[in-house]
Amino acid sequence: MSATILPASETTAITRAADILRDGGLVAMPTETVYGLAGDAGNGEAVARIYAAKGRPSFNPLIAHVSGADMAERLVEIPPLARRLMEAFWPGPLTLVLPKRDEAPISDLANAGLDTVAIRCPRHSAARALIEAANRPLVAPSANPSGAVSPTKADHVATGLGDKIDIILDGGDCPVGLESAVVAVDGDTATLLRPGGLDREAIEAITGPLQTAGQSDAPASPGMLKSHYAPGAAVRLNARAAGPGELLLGFGEISGDLNLSATGDLTEAAARLFSALRELDARGADTIAVAPIPGHGLGEAINDRLRRAAAPRDAT
Ligand code: AMP
Ligand code: MG
């Protein structure tokens, strides 16, 4: 089998993809963060197919994508602080981990049997149309083999998983380019489990200072594996020049073989990060050396992904 690629902007493509999802099949969909491998959250077999297609450890739970707070409410309890975050940032790149309702229509495999569920309402029009057409929450991890670089173009999905999916909806380049920020809300306490495409400063404007995962009784995020987002090449961080066998991924004044953003714009750098890693990999680098990236704003998530890309590969 090789996936059919259809334009995400066509209503007929969305209708066909929604039919496949309702029958337990898998569809790759564009979102504003990265391409997701979507399946019916309530269908255990579909969810199992997602884990198998990605080679993802089944203890690493999935994010359920919803059309808004109403659909979220069928899955989770929404404390007032979470409601304020939804009002401020949904639809958008913010995932909330919230207490699961007993009757939630979600397979135990999807949330790895935890008593919480991670939910997000995507902003991308095709993802929204697909959730509405399927009329159910869709789990959708990034549409790539587990541990590899996340896809930000339909071609990336076809290269990594094309023989395991029925349909790829092509929505062009993902505008944010980084996975969502993941925040657990427990009563009045908000904990940042994963930095992502919505920066800490924006979230903290609503929550006050975020707790850090691993602190006191903060919930763990089972999916934060050390080695992740890894290209084929080795990765060396904070480089100012390329050594032998290296290609340099630049930022700002360090221009390199490819520059994430010549003007030093972190939003542009985030959007380009994963396709730049793929591109330098394809050019045959033994090692991708990466220029220093500032840690503020989206730089926190960019540096998080780069540290995991550079981590020893036997760590998984
Ligand atoms: P991905 O789908 O690959 O973008 O990853 C989803 C992230 O959300 C992973 O880091 C998961 O561990 C995390 N996650 C999903 N569900 C939960 C949950 N119920 N509790 C804590 N973390 C979660
Ligand atoms: Mg992923």
Short mmCIF file of N, CA, C and O and ligand atoms in Angstrom, two decimals, residues 56 60-63 97 114 116 118 141 193-194 220-224, ligand 1:
data_model
loop_
_atom_site.label_atom_id
_atom_site.label_comp_id
_atom_site.label_asym_id
_atom_site.label_seq_id
_atom_site.Cartn_x
_atom_site.Cartn_y
_atom_site.Cartn_z
N ARG A 56 5.75 3.39 18.14
CA ARG A 56 5.76 4.22 19.36
C ARG A 56 5.52 3.35 20.58
O ARG A 56 4.62 2.52 20.57
N ASN A 60 3.52 5.68 25.97
CA ASN A 60 3.60 7.11 25.65
C ASN A 60 2.24 7.56 25.11
O ASN A 60 1.92 7.35 23.94
N PRO A 61 1.41 8.19 25.97
CA PRO A 61 0.02 8.47 25.59
C PRO A 61 -0.10 9.52 24.49
O PRO A 61 0.82 10.29 24.24
N LEU A 62 -1.28 9.54 23.86
CA LEU A 62 -1.53 10.39 22.69
C LEU A 62 -2.38 11.59 23.08
O LEU A 62 -3.10 11.56 24.07
N ILE A 63 -2.32 12.62 22.25
CA ILE A 63 -3.15 13.81 22.45
C ILE A 63 -4.46 13.62 21.66
O ILE A 63 -4.43 13.27 20.48
N VAL A 97 -3.43 18.78 29.83
CA VAL A 97 -3.61 17.45 30.46
C VAL A 97 -4.55 17.64 31.64
O VAL A 97 -4.24 18.39 32.56
N LEU A 114 -3.93 6.07 31.88
CA LEU A 114 -3.78 7.08 32.95
C LEU A 114 -5.15 7.62 33.36
O LEU A 114 -6.15 7.39 32.67
N THR A 116 -5.72 10.75 33.41
CA THR A 116 -5.78 12.06 32.76
C THR A 116 -5.81 11.84 31.25
O THR A 116 -5.46 10.77 30.76
N ALA A 118 -4.73 14.11 27.58
CA ALA A 118 -4.17 15.31 26.96
C ALA A 118 -5.08 15.70 25.80
O ALA A 118 -5.41 14.87 24.95
N PRO A 141 -0.67 11.70 17.07
CA PRO A 141 0.74 12.01 17.31
C PRO A 141 1.39 12.44 16.01
O PRO A 141 0.77 12.33 14.94
N LEU A 193 4.74 20.50 30.98
CA LEU A 193 5.29 19.16 30.76
C LEU A 193 6.19 19.14 29.53
O LEU A 193 7.10 18.33 29.44
N ARG A 194 5.90 20.00 28.56
CA ARG A 194 6.74 20.07 27.35
C ARG A 194 6.66 21.48 26.80
O ARG A 194 5.56 21.96 26.51
N ALA A 220 4.03 13.36 35.79
CA ALA A 220 5.09 13.11 34.81
C ALA A 220 4.51 13.08 33.41
O ALA A 220 3.33 12.82 33.23
N SER A 221 5.31 13.38 32.42
CA SER A 221 4.90 13.21 31.04
C SER A 221 5.65 12.02 30.48
O SER A 221 6.85 12.11 30.22
N PRO A 222 4.96 10.89 30.35
CA PRO A 222 5.67 9.66 30.02
C PRO A 222 6.41 9.73 28.69
O PRO A 222 7.33 8.97 28.46
N GLY A 223 5.99 10.67 27.83
CA GLY A 223 6.57 10.67 26.48
C GLY A 223 7.84 11.48 26.33
O GLY A 223 8.38 11.60 25.24
N MET A 224 8.34 12.07 27.44
CA MET A 224 9.51 12.94 27.26
C MET A 224 10.79 12.11 27.22
O MET A 224 11.63 12.17 28.12
P1 AMP B 1 3.19 13.73 20.66
O1 AMP B 1 1.84 13.19 20.37
O2 AMP B 1 4.30 12.89 20.15
O3 AMP B 1 3.32 15.17 20.29
O4 AMP B 1 3.39 13.67 22.25
C1 AMP B 1 2.36 13.92 23.15
C2 AMP B 1 2.99 14.35 24.44
O5 AMP B 1 1.97 14.53 25.41
C3 AMP B 1 3.95 13.29 25.00
O6 AMP B 1 5.05 13.95 25.59
C4 AMP B 1 3.09 12.59 26.02
O7 AMP B 1 3.81 11.94 27.04
C5 AMP B 1 2.26 13.74 26.55
N1 AMP B 1 1.01 13.26 27.12
C6 AMP B 1 -0.04 12.76 26.46
N2 AMP B 1 -1.00 12.39 27.32
C7 AMP B 1 -0.55 12.65 28.57
C8 AMP B 1 -1.08 12.48 29.89
N3 AMP B 1 -2.29 11.97 30.08
N4 AMP B 1 -0.31 12.87 30.92
C9 AMP B 1 0.91 13.42 30.73
N5 AMP B 1 1.48 13.59 29.51
C10 AMP B 1 0.76 13.22 28.43
#
